[in-house]
Amino acid sequence: MTIPAIFLAYVVLLLAALTGVGIYSEMRRRDFKPSPSEDRIFRCPDCGYVYTDDPDVDRSRCSQCGKLNEAIEF
Ligand SMILES: [Zn+2]
C-alpha cells in the first residue's frame, strides 16, 4: 500500500464515519420529536393563564390566581 492510498482510505473512512454520525443523529432527532402530551390543558378564565396538569385530574388550580378550572376538551 502506498502512502496516498493509505491517506485516501483514511479520508474515505473519516467521511463514512461522519456520514454515519450525521445519519444517526438525524434519526435520533426524528425519534425525539415531541410526543403528544397526555396532560390536560387548562385555561383560567379569570387571568387567562394557560397551563397543563396530570391527565387524571378533572379540575386544576390556576397557579397564577388560585381559581379552580375545568380542563379544556378537544
Ligand atoms: Zn388564573
mmCIF file of N, CA and C and ligand atoms in Angstrom:
data_model
loop_
_atom_site.group_PDB
_atom_site.id
_atom_site.type_symbol
_atom_site.label_atom_id
_atom_site.label_comp_id
_atom_site.label_asym_id
_atom_site.label_seq_id
_atom_site.Cartn_x
_atom_site.Cartn_y
_atom_site.Cartn_z
ATOM 1 N N MET A 1 0.843 -1.201 0.000
ATOM 2 C CA MET A 1 0.000 0.000 0.000
ATOM 3 C C MET A 1 0.880 1.254 0.000
ATOM 4 N N THR A 2 0.587 2.161 -0.892
ATOM 5 C CA THR A 2 1.355 3.399 -0.957
ATOM 6 C C THR A 2 0.799 4.421 0.025
ATOM 7 N N ILE A 3 1.560 5.438 0.276
ATOM 8 C CA ILE A 3 1.123 6.473 1.213
ATOM 9 C C ILE A 3 -0.174 7.158 0.736
ATOM 10 N N PRO A 4 -0.260 7.577 -0.534
ATOM 11 C CA PRO A 4 -1.524 8.195 -0.977
ATOM 12 C C PRO A 4 -2.724 7.275 -0.818
ATOM 13 N N ALA A 5 -2.528 5.993 -1.035
ATOM 14 C CA ALA A 5 -3.641 5.053 -0.886
ATOM 15 C C ALA A 5 -4.095 4.992 0.561
ATOM 16 N N ILE A 6 -3.130 4.970 1.474
ATOM 17 C CA ILE A 6 -3.471 4.942 2.905
ATOM 18 C C ILE A 6 -4.199 6.231 3.283
ATOM 19 N N PHE A 7 -3.668 7.336 2.767
ATOM 20 C CA PHE A 7 -4.284 8.634 3.051
ATOM 21 C C PHE A 7 -5.715 8.680 2.508
ATOM 22 N N LEU A 8 -5.879 8.173 1.269
ATOM 23 C CA LEU A 8 -7.214 8.171 0.655
ATOM 24 C C LEU A 8 -8.167 7.289 1.467
ATOM 25 N N ALA A 9 -7.682 6.129 1.876
ATOM 26 C CA ALA A 9 -8.517 5.230 2.664
ATOM 27 C C ALA A 9 -8.916 5.898 3.978
ATOM 28 N N TYR A 10 -7.962 6.625 4.569
ATOM 29 C CA TYR A 10 -8.228 7.324 5.825
ATOM 30 C C TYR A 10 -9.322 8.380 5.635
ATOM 31 N N VAL A 11 -9.192 9.158 4.547
ATOM 32 C CA VAL A 11 -10.179 10.206 4.280
ATOM 33 C C VAL A 11 -11.554 9.595 4.021
ATOM 34 N N VAL A 12 -11.570 8.513 3.230
ATOM 35 C CA VAL A 12 -12.850 7.869 2.918
ATOM 36 C C VAL A 12 -13.491 7.335 4.198
ATOM 37 N N LEU A 13 -12.671 6.724 5.043
ATOM 38 C CA LEU A 13 -13.204 6.198 6.307
ATOM 39 C C LEU A 13 -13.736 7.328 7.179
ATOM 40 N N LEU A 14 -12.997 8.434 7.203
ATOM 41 C CA LEU A 14 -13.424 9.569 8.017
ATOM 42 C C LEU A 14 -14.755 10.119 7.511
ATOM 43 N N LEU A 15 -14.872 10.242 6.188
ATOM 44 C CA LEU A 15 -16.117 10.750 5.612
ATOM 45 C C LEU A 15 -17.269 9.784 5.894
ATOM 46 N N ALA A 16 -16.985 8.489 5.785
ATOM 47 C CA ALA A 16 -18.021 7.493 6.047
ATOM 48 C C ALA A 16 -18.474 7.578 7.502
ATOM 49 N N ALA A 17 -17.507 7.763 8.405
ATOM 50 C CA ALA A 17 -17.850 7.876 9.822
ATOM 51 C C ALA A 17 -18.693 9.116 10.069
ATOM 52 N N LEU A 18 -18.280 10.228 9.451
ATOM 53 C CA LEU A 18 -19.042 11.468 9.634
ATOM 54 C C LEU A 18 -20.454 11.329 9.071
ATOM 55 N N THR A 19 -20.562 10.689 7.909
ATOM 56 C CA THR A 19 -21.887 10.468 7.322
ATOM 57 C C THR A 19 -22.736 9.596 8.241
ATOM 58 N N GLY A 20 -22.100 8.552 8.785
ATOM 59 C CA GLY A 20 -22.823 7.668 9.687
ATOM 60 C C GLY A 20 -23.308 8.409 10.920
ATOM 61 N N VAL A 21 -22.433 9.236 11.494
ATOM 62 C CA VAL A 21 -22.823 10.017 12.672
ATOM 63 C C VAL A 21 -23.949 10.975 12.323
ATOM 64 N N GLY A 22 -23.845 11.578 11.128
ATOM 65 C CA GLY A 22 -24.889 12.509 10.696
ATOM 66 C C GLY A 22 -26.230 11.821 10.552
ATOM 67 N N ILE A 23 -26.226 10.666 9.906
ATOM 68 C CA ILE A 23 -27.482 9.916 9.733
ATOM 69 C C ILE A 23 -28.021 9.483 11.101
ATOM 70 N N TYR A 24 -27.114 9.031 11.944
ATOM 71 C CA TYR A 24 -27.524 8.563 13.266
ATOM 72 C C TYR A 24 -28.174 9.688 14.070
ATOM 73 N N SER A 25 -27.517 10.858 14.072
ATOM 74 C CA SER A 25 -28.068 11.971 14.844
ATOM 75 C C SER A 25 -29.377 12.448 14.230
ATOM 76 N N GLU A 26 -29.476 12.381 12.904
ATOM 77 C CA GLU A 26 -30.734 12.767 12.242
ATOM 78 C C GLU A 26 -31.861 11.816 12.664
ATOM 79 N N MET A 27 -31.564 10.525 12.739
ATOM 80 C CA MET A 27 -32.582 9.567 13.170
ATOM 81 C C MET A 27 -32.953 9.788 14.623
ATOM 82 N N ARG A 28 -31.937 10.077 15.435
ATOM 83 C CA ARG A 28 -32.205 10.363 16.850
ATOM 84 C C ARG A 28 -33.102 11.594 16.971
ATOM 85 N N ARG A 29 -32.807 12.600 16.136
ATOM 86 C CA ARG A 29 -33.569 13.831 16.199
ATOM 87 C C ARG A 29 -35.030 13.574 15.817
ATOM 88 N N ARG A 30 -35.227 12.702 14.824
ATOM 89 C CA ARG A 30 -36.598 12.406 14.404
ATOM 90 C C ARG A 30 -37.330 11.614 15.482
ATOM 91 N N ASP A 31 -36.592 10.706 16.138
ATOM 92 C CA ASP A 31 -37.220 9.943 17.216
ATOM 93 C C ASP A 31 -37.620 10.857 18.363
ATOM 94 N N PHE A 32 -36.874 11.940 18.490
ATOM 95 C CA PHE A 32 -37.046 12.779 19.668
ATOM 96 C C PHE A 32 -38.146 13.816 19.477
ATOM 97 N N LYS A 33 -38.854 13.766 18.380
ATOM 98 C CA LYS A 33 -39.888 14.773 18.159
ATOM 99 C C LYS A 33 -40.883 14.739 19.315
ATOM 100 N N PRO A 34 -41.337 15.909 19.719
ATOM 101 C CA PRO A 34 -42.185 15.968 20.914
ATOM 102 C C PRO A 34 -43.402 15.066 20.783
ATOM 103 N N SER A 35 -43.477 14.084 21.634
ATOM 104 C CA SER A 35 -44.615 13.183 21.595
ATOM 105 C C SER A 35 -45.841 13.918 22.118
ATOM 106 N N PRO A 36 -47.006 13.636 21.558
ATOM 107 C CA PRO A 36 -48.211 14.316 22.042
ATOM 108 C C PRO A 36 -48.409 14.066 23.520
ATOM 109 N N SER A 37 -48.509 15.129 24.248
ATOM 110 C CA SER A 37 -48.607 15.012 25.695
ATOM 111 C C SER A 37 -49.999 14.537 26.101
ATOM 112 N N GLU A 38 -50.042 13.705 27.114
ATOM 113 C CA GLU A 38 -51.312 13.237 27.641
ATOM 114 C C GLU A 38 -51.891 14.208 28.666
ATOM 115 N N ASP A 39 -51.092 15.183 29.025
ATOM 116 C CA ASP A 39 -51.541 16.117 30.045
ATOM 117 C C ASP A 39 -52.759 16.897 29.576
ATOM 118 N N ARG A 40 -53.575 17.257 30.530
ATOM 119 C CA ARG A 40 -54.740 18.072 30.224
ATOM 120 C C ARG A 40 -54.346 19.539 30.191
ATOM 121 N N ILE A 41 -55.061 20.248 29.371
ATOM 122 C CA ILE A 41 -54.781 21.679 29.227
ATOM 123 C C ILE A 41 -55.883 22.452 29.932
ATOM 124 N N PHE A 42 -55.463 23.404 30.714
ATOM 125 C CA PHE A 42 -56.406 24.256 31.420
ATOM 126 C C PHE A 42 -56.191 25.697 30.991
ATOM 127 N N ARG A 43 -57.281 26.437 30.970
ATOM 128 C CA ARG A 43 -57.164 27.867 30.692
ATOM 129 C C ARG A 43 -58.010 28.602 31.715
ATOM 130 N N CYS A 44 -57.353 29.440 32.453
ATOM 131 C CA CYS A 44 -58.040 30.178 33.503
ATOM 132 C C CYS A 44 -58.840 31.324 32.886
ATOM 133 N N PRO A 45 -60.160 31.344 33.098
ATOM 134 C CA PRO A 45 -60.959 32.436 32.533
ATOM 135 C C PRO A 45 -60.738 33.756 33.259
ATOM 136 N N ASP A 46 -60.234 33.674 34.454
ATOM 137 C CA ASP A 46 -60.057 34.914 35.213
ATOM 138 C C ASP A 46 -58.821 35.682 34.773
ATOM 139 N N CYS A 47 -57.700 34.969 34.686
ATOM 140 C CA CYS A 47 -56.456 35.670 34.364
ATOM 141 C C CYS A 47 -55.916 35.285 32.999
ATOM 142 N N GLY A 48 -56.574 34.295 32.336
ATOM 143 C CA GLY A 48 -56.145 33.927 31.000
ATOM 144 C C GLY A 48 -54.916 33.043 30.963
ATOM 145 N N TYR A 49 -54.475 32.580 32.122
ATOM 146 C CA TYR A 49 -53.277 31.749 32.179
ATOM 147 C C TYR A 49 -53.589 30.360 31.620
ATOM 148 N N VAL A 50 -52.726 29.865 30.746
ATOM 149 C CA VAL A 50 -52.891 28.533 30.168
ATOM 150 C C VAL A 50 -51.815 27.633 30.750
ATOM 151 N N TYR A 51 -52.250 26.482 31.241
ATOM 152 C CA TYR A 51 -51.288 25.583 31.864
ATOM 153 C C TYR A 51 -51.755 24.149 31.682
ATOM 154 N N THR A 52 -50.903 23.207 32.014
ATOM 155 C CA THR A 52 -51.249 21.790 31.899
ATOM 156 C C THR A 52 -51.143 21.135 33.273
ATOM 157 N N ASP A 53 -51.845 20.028 33.395
ATOM 158 C CA ASP A 53 -51.767 19.256 34.628
ATOM 159 C C ASP A 53 -51.888 17.786 34.268
ATOM 160 N N ASP A 54 -51.775 16.929 35.255
ATOM 161 C CA ASP A 54 -51.818 15.491 35.010
ATOM 162 C C ASP A 54 -53.136 15.092 34.358
ATOM 163 N N PRO A 55 -53.112 14.027 33.522
ATOM 164 C CA PRO A 55 -54.343 13.628 32.816
ATOM 165 C C PRO A 55 -55.418 13.067 33.742
ATOM 166 N N ASP A 56 -55.079 12.731 34.990
ATOM 167 C CA ASP A 56 -56.070 12.103 35.868
ATOM 168 C C ASP A 56 -56.775 13.117 36.769
ATOM 169 N N VAL A 57 -56.519 14.394 36.550
ATOM 170 C CA VAL A 57 -57.235 15.396 37.343
ATOM 171 C C VAL A 57 -58.284 16.074 36.464
ATOM 172 N N ASP A 58 -59.480 16.254 37.021
ATOM 173 C CA ASP A 58 -60.554 16.893 36.269
ATOM 174 C C ASP A 58 -60.510 18.406 36.418
ATOM 175 N N ARG A 59 -60.133 18.821 37.608
ATOM 176 C CA ARG A 59 -60.067 20.256 37.842
ATOM 177 C C ARG A 59 -58.686 20.567 38.393
ATOM 178 N N SER A 60 -58.161 21.686 37.981
ATOM 179 C CA SER A 60 -56.828 22.053 38.420
ATOM 180 C C SER A 60 -56.809 23.514 38.839
ATOM 181 N N ARG A 61 -56.000 23.766 39.843
ATOM 182 C CA ARG A 61 -55.953 25.120 40.378
ATOM 183 C C ARG A 61 -54.968 25.962 39.578
ATOM 184 N N CYS A 62 -55.419 27.128 39.218
ATOM 185 C CA CYS A 62 -54.566 28.050 38.480
ATOM 186 C C CYS A 62 -53.409 28.471 39.371
ATOM 187 N N SER A 63 -52.207 28.363 38.834
ATOM 188 C CA SER A 63 -51.045 28.699 39.649
ATOM 189 C C SER A 63 -50.823 30.208 39.701
ATOM 190 N N GLN A 64 -51.606 30.945 38.923
ATOM 191 C CA GLN A 64 -51.441 32.398 38.932
ATOM 192 C C GLN A 64 -52.394 33.062 39.923
ATOM 193 N N CYS A 65 -53.678 32.616 39.923
ATOM 194 C CA CYS A 65 -54.640 33.284 40.795
ATOM 195 C C CYS A 65 -55.340 32.314 41.735
ATOM 196 N N GLY A 66 -55.128 31.008 41.578
ATOM 197 C CA GLY A 66 -55.680 30.042 42.524
ATOM 198 C C GLY A 66 -57.077 29.578 42.207
ATOM 199 N N LYS A 67 -57.649 29.982 41.085
ATOM 200 C CA LYS A 67 -59.001 29.583 40.738
ATOM 201 C C LYS A 67 -59.012 28.164 40.184
ATOM 202 N N LEU A 68 -60.035 27.380 40.598
ATOM 203 C CA LEU A 68 -60.173 26.023 40.075
ATOM 204 C C LEU A 68 -60.802 26.094 38.684
ATOM 205 N N ASN A 69 -60.192 25.398 37.736
ATOM 206 C CA ASN A 69 -60.674 25.443 36.355
ATOM 207 C C ASN A 69 -60.926 24.036 35.822
ATOM 208 N N GLU A 70 -61.904 23.952 34.912
ATOM 209 C CA GLU A 70 -62.174 22.699 34.219
ATOM 210 C C GLU A 70 -61.174 22.532 33.082
ATOM 211 N N ALA A 71 -60.853 21.280 32.761
ATOM 212 C CA ALA A 71 -59.945 21.021 31.670
ATOM 213 C C ALA A 71 -60.611 21.352 30.338
ATOM 214 N N ILE A 72 -59.819 21.764 29.398
ATOM 215 C CA ILE A 72 -60.326 22.021 28.050
ATOM 216 C C ILE A 72 -60.430 20.684 27.321
ATOM 217 N N GLU A 73 -61.589 20.404 26.768
ATOM 218 C CA GLU A 73 -61.773 19.184 25.981
ATOM 219 C C GLU A 73 -61.713 19.533 24.503
ATOM 220 N N PHE A 74 -61.052 18.680 23.733
ATOM 221 C CA PHE A 74 -60.967 18.937 22.306
ATOM 222 C C PHE A 74 -61.963 18.070 21.543
HETATM 223 ZN ZN ZN B 1 -55.965 32.249 36.965
#
